[in-house]
Coordinates of C-alpha atoms in Angstrom, one line a residue:
M8 CA 0.0 0.0 0.0
N9 CA 1.5 3.3 -1.0
A10 CA 1.7 6.4 1.2
A11 CA -1.1 8.3 -0.6
S12 CA -3.5 5.3 -0.3
S13 CA -2.7 4.8 3.4
T14 CA -3.2 8.5 4.1
S15 CA -6.6 8.6 2.3
R16 CA -7.7 5.6 4.4
I17 CA -6.7 7.3 7.6
L18 CA -8.5 10.5 6.6
L19 CA -11.7 8.6 5.6
A20 CA -11.8 6.6 8.8
P21 CA -13.7 9.2 10.8
W22 CA -16.6 9.1 8.4
Q23 CA -16.5 5.3 8.0
Q24 CA -16.6 4.8 11.8
L25 CA -19.9 6.7 12.1
D26 CA -23.0 4.6 12.7
P27 CA -24.9 4.1 9.4
A28 CA -28.2 4.2 11.3
T29 CA -27.6 7.8 12.3
R30 CA -27.0 9.1 8.7
W31 CA -30.3 11.0 8.4
P32 CA -30.2 12.5 11.9
R33 CA -26.6 13.7 11.1
R34 CA -27.8 15.2 7.8
L35 CA -30.6 17.0 9.6
I36 CA -28.2 18.4 12.2
W37 CA -25.8 19.6 9.5
A38 CA -28.7 21.1 7.5
C39 CA -30.0 23.0 10.6
A40 CA -26.5 24.2 11.3
L41 CA -26.1 25.4 7.7
V42 CA -29.5 27.2 7.7
G43 CA -28.8 28.7 11.1
T44 CA -25.4 30.0 9.9
I45 CA -26.9 31.6 6.8
V46 CA -29.7 33.2 8.8
I47 CA -27.3 34.6 11.5
V48 CA -25.0 36.0 8.8
A49 CA -27.9 37.4 6.8
L50 CA -29.5 39.1 9.9
T51 CA -26.3 40.8 10.8
Q52 CA -26.5 44.5 9.8
R53 CA -22.9 45.7 9.5
V54 CA -20.7 44.2 6.9
S55 CA -17.7 44.0 9.2
L56 CA -19.7 42.2 11.9
R57 CA -21.1 39.9 9.2
L58 CA -17.6 38.9 8.1
A59 CA -16.5 38.4 11.7
V60 CA -19.5 36.1 12.4
A61 CA -18.9 34.1 9.2
A62 CA -15.2 33.7 10.0
G63 CA -15.9 32.6 13.6
L64 CA -18.5 30.0 12.5
A65 CA -16.2 28.7 9.8
D66 CA -13.4 28.3 12.3
L67 CA -15.8 26.6 14.7
L68 CA -16.5 24.1 11.9
L69 CA -12.8 23.5 11.4
Q70 CA -12.3 22.8 15.1
F71 CA -15.2 20.3 15.0
L72 CA -13.6 18.5 12.1
W73 CA -10.3 18.5 13.9
V74 CA -11.8 16.9 17.0
M75 CA -13.4 14.2 14.8
L76 CA -10.0 13.5 13.2
A77 CA -8.2 13.5 16.5
S78 CA -10.7 11.0 18.0
S79 CA -10.3 8.7 15.0
L80 CA -6.5 9.0 15.1
T81 CA -6.6 8.0 18.7
E82 CA -8.8 5.0 18.0
Q83 CA -6.5 4.0 15.1
N84 CA -3.4 4.3 17.3
H85 CA -3.9 0.8 18.7
P86 CA -1.0 -0.4 20.9
T87 CA -0.5 -3.7 19.0
L88 CA -0.3 -1.9 15.6
A89 CA 2.0 0.7 17.0
R90 CA 4.4 -2.0 18.2
L91 CA 4.2 -4.6 15.4
A92 CA 3.0 -2.8 12.2
P93 CA 6.0 -1.2 10.5
G94 CA 5.5 2.5 9.7
H95 CA 2.0 2.6 11.3
R96 CA 2.8 5.2 13.9
Q97 CA 4.8 7.2 11.5
Q98 CA 1.9 7.4 9.1
L99 CA -0.5 8.4 11.8
L100 CA 2.0 11.1 12.9
R101 CA 2.3 12.5 9.4
V102 CA -1.5 12.7 9.1
T103 CA -1.7 14.3 12.6
M104 CA 0.9 16.9 11.9
G105 CA -0.6 17.7 8.5
G106 CA -4.2 18.0 9.9
W107 CA -3.0 20.2 12.7
L108 CA -1.0 22.5 10.4
T109 CA -3.9 22.7 7.9
V110 CA -6.6 23.4 10.5
S111 CA -4.5 25.9 12.4
G112 CA -3.4 27.6 9.2
L113 CA -6.8 27.9 7.6
G114 CA -8.4 29.0 10.9
T115 CA -5.8 31.6 11.5
L116 CA -6.3 33.1 8.0
L117 CA -10.1 33.1 8.4
L118 CA -9.9 34.9 11.7
W119 CA -7.3 37.3 10.5
A120 CA -9.4 38.2 7.4
G121 CA -12.8 38.3 9.1
L122 CA -12.1 39.9 12.4
P123 CA -11.5 43.6 13.0
P124 CA -7.8 44.6 13.3
L125 CA -6.2 42.7 16.2
P126 CA -3.7 44.2 18.7
F127 CA -1.2 41.4 17.9
S128 CA 0.5 39.9 14.9
L129 CA -0.5 37.1 12.6
A130 CA 2.2 34.8 14.0
T131 CA 0.8 35.3 17.5
L132 CA -2.7 34.4 16.3
W133 CA -1.4 31.3 14.7
L134 CA 0.4 30.2 17.9
V135 CA -2.8 30.7 19.9
H136 CA -4.8 28.8 17.4
S137 CA -2.2 26.0 17.2
A138 CA -2.1 25.7 21.0
L139 CA -5.9 25.3 20.9
G140 CA -5.6 22.5 18.4
V141 CA -3.0 20.7 20.6
Y142 CA -5.3 21.1 23.6
L143 CA -8.2 19.6 21.7
F144 CA -6.1 16.7 20.5
W145 CA -5.2 15.8 24.1
A146 CA -8.6 16.5 25.5
V147 CA -10.1 13.7 23.2
R148 CA -8.3 11.1 25.4
Q149 CA -8.0 12.9 28.8
W150 CA -11.4 13.8 30.3
Q151 CA -9.6 15.9 33.0
L152 CA -8.9 18.5 30.3
W153 CA -12.6 18.9 29.6
L154 CA -13.2 19.4 33.3
L155 CA -10.4 22.1 33.3
S156 CA -12.0 23.8 30.3
W157 CA -15.2 24.2 32.4
L158 CA -13.5 25.3 35.6
L159 CA -10.7 27.5 34.5
P160 CA -12.8 30.3 32.8
S161 CA -15.0 30.6 35.9
L162 CA -11.9 30.6 38.2
F163 CA -10.1 33.1 36.0
F164 CA -12.8 35.7 36.2
S165 CA -13.9 34.9 39.7
L166 CA -10.3 35.2 41.1
N167 CA -9.6 38.3 38.9
L168 CA -6.5 36.5 37.5
G169 CA -6.3 38.8 34.6
H170 CA -5.2 41.6 37.0
R171 CA -3.2 39.4 39.3
L172 CA -1.1 37.9 36.4
Q173 CA -0.6 41.2 34.7
P174 CA 3.2 41.3 35.6
L175 CA 3.6 37.9 34.0
W176 CA 1.8 38.9 30.8
Q177 CA 4.0 42.0 30.6
S178 CA 7.2 40.0 31.0
L179 CA 6.1 37.5 28.3
A180 CA 5.2 40.4 26.0
Q181 CA 8.6 42.0 26.4
L182 CA 10.3 38.7 25.8
W183 CA 8.2 38.2 22.6
Q184 CA 8.9 41.7 21.4
G185 CA 12.6 41.3 22.0
Q186 CA 13.1 37.9 20.3
P187 CA 9.9 37.3 18.2
V188 CA 11.5 34.8 15.8
L189 CA 13.2 32.7 18.5
C190 CA 10.2 32.7 20.8
G191 CA 7.9 31.7 17.9
L192 CA 10.2 28.8 16.8
L193 CA 10.5 27.5 20.4
A194 CA 6.7 27.7 21.0
A195 CA 6.0 26.0 17.7
A196 CA 8.5 23.2 18.5
L197 CA 7.0 22.7 21.9
L198 CA 3.5 22.4 20.5
A199 CA 4.7 20.0 17.8
T200 CA 6.4 17.9 20.5
L201 CA 3.3 17.8 22.6
L202 CA 1.3 16.7 19.6
A203 CA 3.7 14.0 18.7
H204 CA 3.7 12.6 22.3
G205 CA -0.1 12.2 22.0
L206 CA 0.5 9.1 19.8
G207 CA 1.6 6.1 21.7
R208 CA 4.5 3.8 20.8
G209 CA 2.9 0.5 21.9
D210 CA 4.4 0.3 25.4
A211 CA 2.6 -0.4 28.7
R212 CA 1.7 3.2 29.2
H213 CA 0.2 3.4 25.7
R214 CA -1.9 0.3 26.4
A215 CA -3.2 1.6 29.7
N216 CA -4.1 4.9 28.1
Y217 CA -5.8 3.2 25.1
E218 CA -7.9 1.0 27.4
L219 CA -9.0 4.1 29.3
F220 CA -9.9 5.8 26.0
T221 CA -11.9 2.8 25.0
R222 CA -13.8 2.7 28.3
M223 CA -14.5 6.5 28.0
R224 CA -16.0 6.0 24.5
R225 CA -18.2 3.2 25.8
A226 CA -19.3 5.4 28.7
M227 CA -20.1 8.3 26.4
R228 CA -22.2 6.0 24.2
G229 CA -23.9 4.8 27.4
Q230 CA -24.8 8.4 28.3
R231 CA -26.5 8.7 24.9
G232 CA -28.7 5.7 25.6
G233 CA -26.4 2.7 25.7
P234 CA -25.8 0.2 28.5
S235 CA -24.0 1.7 31.4
T236 CA -20.3 0.8 31.9
G237 CA -20.1 2.3 35.4
F238 CA -17.8 5.1 36.6
A239 CA -14.8 2.8 36.2
A240 CA -14.6 4.1 32.6
W241 CA -13.3 7.4 34.0
G242 CA -10.5 5.8 35.9
R243 CA -9.7 5.8 39.7
P244 CA -10.9 9.3 40.3
G245 CA -14.3 8.4 39.0
E246 CA -14.4 5.2 41.2
W247 CA -13.3 7.1 44.3
L248 CA -15.8 9.9 43.8
T249 CA -18.7 7.6 43.2
A250 CA -17.9 5.0 45.9
P251 CA -20.6 6.5 48.2
V252 CA -23.2 6.3 45.4
E253 CA -22.4 2.6 44.8
R254 CA -22.6 1.8 48.5
A255 CA -26.0 3.5 48.7
M256 CA -27.3 1.6 45.7
A257 CA -26.1 -1.7 47.2
F258 CA -27.9 -0.8 50.5
W259 CA -31.1 0.1 48.6
L260 CA -31.0 -3.2 46.6
H261 CA -30.4 -5.2 49.8
R262 CA -33.3 -3.5 51.5
S263 CA -35.6 -3.9 48.6
L264 CA -34.9 -7.6 48.4
T265 CA -35.1 -8.4 52.1
S266 CA -38.4 -6.5 52.6
A267 CA -40.0 -7.8 49.4
T268 CA -43.7 -8.5 49.4
P269 CA -46.4 -9.1 46.7
A270 CA -47.7 -5.6 47.3
R271 CA -47.6 -3.4 44.2
A272 CA -45.4 -0.7 45.8
S273 CA -42.8 -3.4 46.7
V274 CA -42.9 -5.0 43.3
M275 CA -42.5 -1.7 41.4
R276 CA -39.7 -0.7 43.8
R277 CA -37.7 -3.8 42.8
A278 CA -38.7 -3.5 39.1
E279 CA -37.5 0.1 39.1
I280 CA -34.0 -1.0 39.9
V281 CA -33.9 -3.1 36.8
L282 CA -35.9 -0.8 34.5
H283 CA -34.0 2.3 35.2
G284 CA -30.5 0.9 35.8
S285 CA -27.9 3.6 35.9
Q286 CA -30.6 6.2 35.7
H287 CA -32.2 5.0 39.0
W288 CA -33.4 8.0 41.0
L289 CA -31.2 7.2 44.0
R290 CA -28.0 7.0 41.9
Q291 CA -28.9 10.1 39.9
G292 CA -29.8 12.1 43.0
L293 CA -26.6 11.3 44.9
T294 CA -24.5 12.0 41.8
V295 CA -26.2 15.4 41.4
L296 CA -25.5 16.1 45.1
L297 CA -21.8 15.3 44.6
I298 CA -21.7 17.6 41.6
L299 CA -23.4 20.4 43.4
A300 CA -21.1 19.9 46.4
F301 CA -18.1 20.2 44.2
V302 CA -19.4 23.3 42.4
G303 CA -20.2 24.8 45.8
L304 CA -16.7 24.1 47.0
C305 CA -15.2 25.8 44.0
L306 CA -17.5 28.8 44.3
G307 CA -16.6 29.1 48.0
V308 CA -12.9 29.0 47.4
A309 CA -13.3 31.4 44.6
G310 CA -15.3 33.7 46.8
M311 CA -12.7 33.7 49.5
L312 CA -9.9 34.4 47.1
A313 CA -11.6 37.0 44.9
G314 CA -13.1 39.1 47.7
P315 CA -15.4 42.0 46.5
H316 CA -15.0 41.1 42.8
F317 CA -16.7 37.8 43.2
G318 CA -20.3 39.0 43.5
K319 CA -20.2 40.8 40.1
N320 CA -18.3 38.0 38.3
W321 CA -20.5 35.1 39.4
K322 CA -23.7 37.0 38.4
S323 CA -22.4 37.4 34.9
G324 CA -22.1 33.6 34.7
A325 CA -25.5 32.9 36.1
F326 CA -27.0 31.8 32.7
G327 CA -24.2 29.3 32.2
M328 CA -24.8 27.8 35.6
A329 CA -28.6 27.7 34.8
I330 CA -27.8 25.7 31.7
G331 CA -25.8 23.2 33.6
L332 CA -28.5 22.9 36.3
M333 CA -31.3 22.4 33.8
S334 CA -29.3 19.9 31.8
M335 CA -29.5 17.6 34.9
G336 CA -33.2 18.3 35.1
I337 CA -34.1 17.4 31.6
N338 CA -31.7 14.4 31.3
P339 CA -34.1 11.8 32.7
A340 CA -36.8 12.7 30.1
F341 CA -34.9 11.1 27.2
M342 CA -32.6 8.7 29.1
L343 CA -35.3 6.7 30.9
P344 CA -37.0 5.4 27.7
A345 CA -33.5 4.3 26.5
M346 CA -33.0 2.4 29.8
L347 CA -36.2 0.4 29.2
W348 CA -34.7 -0.8 25.9
H349 CA -31.4 -2.0 27.5
S350 CA -33.2 -3.9 30.3
R351 CA -35.6 -5.6 28.0
R352 CA -34.1 -9.1 28.4
E353 CA -34.7 -9.0 32.1
Q354 CA -38.3 -7.7 31.8
A355 CA -39.7 -11.0 30.7
L356 CA -38.6 -12.4 34.1
L357 CA -39.9 -9.3 35.9
R358 CA -43.4 -10.0 34.6
L359 CA -43.4 -13.3 36.5
L360 CA -42.9 -11.6 39.9
P361 CA -45.8 -12.2 42.3
G362 CA -48.0 -9.1 42.3
M363 CA -46.6 -7.6 39.1
P364 CA -49.4 -5.6 37.3
Q365 CA -50.5 -6.9 33.9
G366 CA -52.1 -5.3 30.8
K367 CA -53.2 -1.7 31.1
S368 CA -52.2 -1.7 34.8
L369 CA -48.6 -2.4 33.9
N370 CA -48.7 0.4 31.3
R371 CA -49.9 2.8 34.0
A372 CA -47.4 1.6 36.5
V373 CA -44.4 2.0 34.2
A374 CA -45.6 5.4 33.0
R375 CA -45.9 6.6 36.6
L376 CA -42.4 5.5 37.3
Q377 CA -41.2 7.5 34.3
L378 CA -43.2 10.6 35.1
R379 CA -42.4 10.6 38.8
H380 CA -38.7 10.6 38.0
T381 CA -38.7 13.2 35.2
L382 CA -41.1 15.6 36.9
T383 CA -39.3 15.4 40.2
A384 CA -36.0 16.2 38.5
W385 CA -37.7 19.0 36.6
L386 CA -39.3 20.5 39.8
L387 CA -36.1 20.4 41.8
C388 CA -34.0 21.9 39.1
T389 CA -36.6 24.6 38.3
T390 CA -36.7 25.5 42.0
G391 CA -32.9 25.9 41.8
L392 CA -33.4 28.1 38.7
V393 CA -35.8 30.3 40.7
V394 CA -33.3 30.7 43.5
L395 CA -30.6 31.5 41.0
A396 CA -32.7 34.0 39.1
L397 CA -33.6 35.9 42.3
A398 CA -30.0 35.9 43.6
A399 CA -28.5 37.0 40.3
D400 CA -31.4 39.2 39.1
H401 CA -31.6 37.2 35.8
V402 CA -35.2 36.5 35.1
E403 CA -34.3 35.1 31.6
T404 CA -32.8 32.0 33.3
L405 CA -36.4 30.8 34.1
A406 CA -36.9 30.2 30.3
L407 CA -34.8 27.1 30.7
G408 CA -37.3 25.5 33.1
V409 CA -40.4 26.9 31.3
A410 CA -39.3 25.3 28.0
A411 CA -38.4 22.0 29.6
L412 CA -41.8 21.1 31.1
P413 CA -43.6 20.0 27.9
V414 CA -40.6 17.8 27.0
C415 CA -40.4 16.3 30.4
V416 CA -44.1 15.4 30.3
A417 CA -44.6 14.2 26.7
W418 CA -41.4 12.4 25.8
P419 CA -41.3 9.7 28.5
L420 CA -45.0 8.8 27.8
S421 CA -44.2 6.7 24.7
A422 CA -45.4 3.1 24.3
P423 CA -42.4 0.9 25.5
A424 CA -43.6 -2.2 23.6
C425 CA -43.4 -0.3 20.2
M426 CA -40.1 1.5 20.8
R427 CA -37.0 0.9 18.7
A428 CA -33.3 0.7 19.5
P429 CA -32.2 4.1 20.9
G430 CA -29.9 6.1 18.6
S431 CA -29.2 9.6 17.6
Y432 CA -33.0 10.2 17.0
S433 CA -33.9 9.3 20.5
A434 CA -31.6 12.0 21.9
T435 CA -31.6 14.6 19.0
V436 CA -35.4 15.0 18.8
P437 CA -36.1 15.9 22.5
I438 CA -33.0 18.1 22.7
G439 CA -33.8 19.8 19.5
L440 CA -37.4 20.4 20.6
Y441 CA -36.2 21.7 23.9
I442 CA -33.8 24.2 22.2
V443 CA -36.5 25.4 19.9
L444 CA -38.9 26.0 22.8
M445 CA -36.2 27.7 24.9
V446 CA -35.2 30.0 22.1
G447 CA -38.9 30.9 21.5
V448 CA -39.4 31.7 25.2
L449 CA -36.3 33.8 25.3
W450 CA -37.3 35.6 22.1
L451 CA -40.8 36.4 23.3
N452 CA -39.5 37.6 26.7
Q453 CA -36.6 39.7 25.4
S454 CA -38.0 41.1 22.1
D455 CA -41.8 41.3 22.7
G456 CA -41.8 41.7 26.5
V457 CA -44.1 38.8 27.2
P458 CA -43.9 38.2 31.0
M459 CA -42.2 34.9 32.0
L460 CA -45.2 34.1 34.3
A461 CA -47.6 34.2 31.3
M462 CA -45.3 31.9 29.3
A463 CA -45.1 29.6 32.3
A464 CA -48.9 29.3 32.3
V465 CA -48.9 28.5 28.6
S466 CA -46.2 25.9 29.1
L467 CA -48.2 24.3 31.9
A468 CA -51.4 24.2 29.8
L469 CA -49.4 22.7 26.8
S470 CA -47.8 20.1 29.1
I471 CA -51.2 19.1 30.5
A472 CA -52.7 18.8 27.0
A473 CA -49.8 16.8 25.7
G474 CA -49.7 14.6 28.8
V475 CA -53.4 13.7 28.6
W476 CA -53.1 12.9 24.9
R477 CA -50.0 10.7 25.4
W478 CA -51.5 9.0 28.4
R479 CA -54.6 7.9 26.6
R480 CA -52.5 6.6 23.7
L481 CA -50.3 4.8 26.2
L482 CA -53.2 3.0 27.9
A483 CA -54.5 1.8 24.5
A484 CA -51.0 0.5 23.5
P485 CA -49.9 -3.1 23.9
T486 CA -48.5 -4.3 27.3
A487 CA -45.4 -2.2 28.1
L488 CA -43.0 -5.0 29.0
P489 CA -40.8 -6.4 27.5
A490 CA -40.0 -3.1 25.8
G491 CA -39.2 -3.0 22.1
R492 CA -40.7 -6.3 21.2
L493 CA -43.0 -4.7 18.6
G494 CA -40.7 -2.0 17.4

């Protein structure tokens, strides 16, 4: 196989590794992104701003393609091939370097041509863009870097690090101005070295990192509706952090089994452990508490270090915190139906439990489990949104909860017996519907001045109507379990 053929195979691998069943959802997403880009650019009034928006969106697309290529290259960099296949790592390294230079070069030129005059040189912009590419390449395999990308901006502004590190920035600027060529070459060499070290050589460390990457990929697929692989996929930190959650789940399972009776409440309590799996309310609730405790600890430390600057800075990030909070609130709405699919093999045995409802009674019982979980999550997170909106004086954050209610009511009330294997559709449709509703609520509130309370009333009425309609269809559907047998 010649070099050109090998390179083309490596470059085509990201597209060949995609699931064929998700072809049309992907096309729909790309079409919506294209139409949205055209609309945003067309609605921009000034020509200079229009060019800046177009350049920024084009560069964002380049970064997305680079992340796809980086993930594929990491998957192709198998330890056995790196150790035994002659020239395999070298070919991957050439493609990696070529892709990095191409993306960073094109992105730099796009930003330089589209943005207003920048206070630094083209070479500086290229170095910053190249450093971002190296960071994304490593972040594909190291989940800790994604965590840092969420925490560092908040800590940077909360701790007023821009002012505290000003002497360091000035020293680096003076060094760059004194020796621009030497500093640029050293920085480029350092970035290239870091990028090259991202490809393993087939040793024990490479094998361990590749196994961690594989488990991470399986865990991410599980979050999109696949079977859970547990927190071991995230390494020892994940196991250590979630050890209390696992002990609590073991205690709940032991208690449910030792106190089992033929009563419906006892039967459905045991069935819920199987039906909801990793999305069980106890596991999810304790995980959310751990996340909130960690965020609270970070905010507390930032508040102590930042002093009087903290109040203003955290309020400016209130909408971002609201997005994270409501993401946890809406997650059960589209994850619980997927969990029914992945526990379908055990559901035939569940129906043999003494006291298990049958027929329409089973449909009602399963639907109540789904609704109880989703509406409880929505109510708790919306309460948090209200507190956040009052504390930060950002009423628009309530739009996240107002838009989520119809989705949390309607989507879980699907007929389990007729469901199909979860894929991109099962996650894309509810998320897309939620985004459309959220943008509509924000638009009406900000542009037309419609009160948030009035839109909350409309959302409640719409949710009740959709819930009643879906509930009647659910009762007329075939027996819920086993799920997916008629799909």
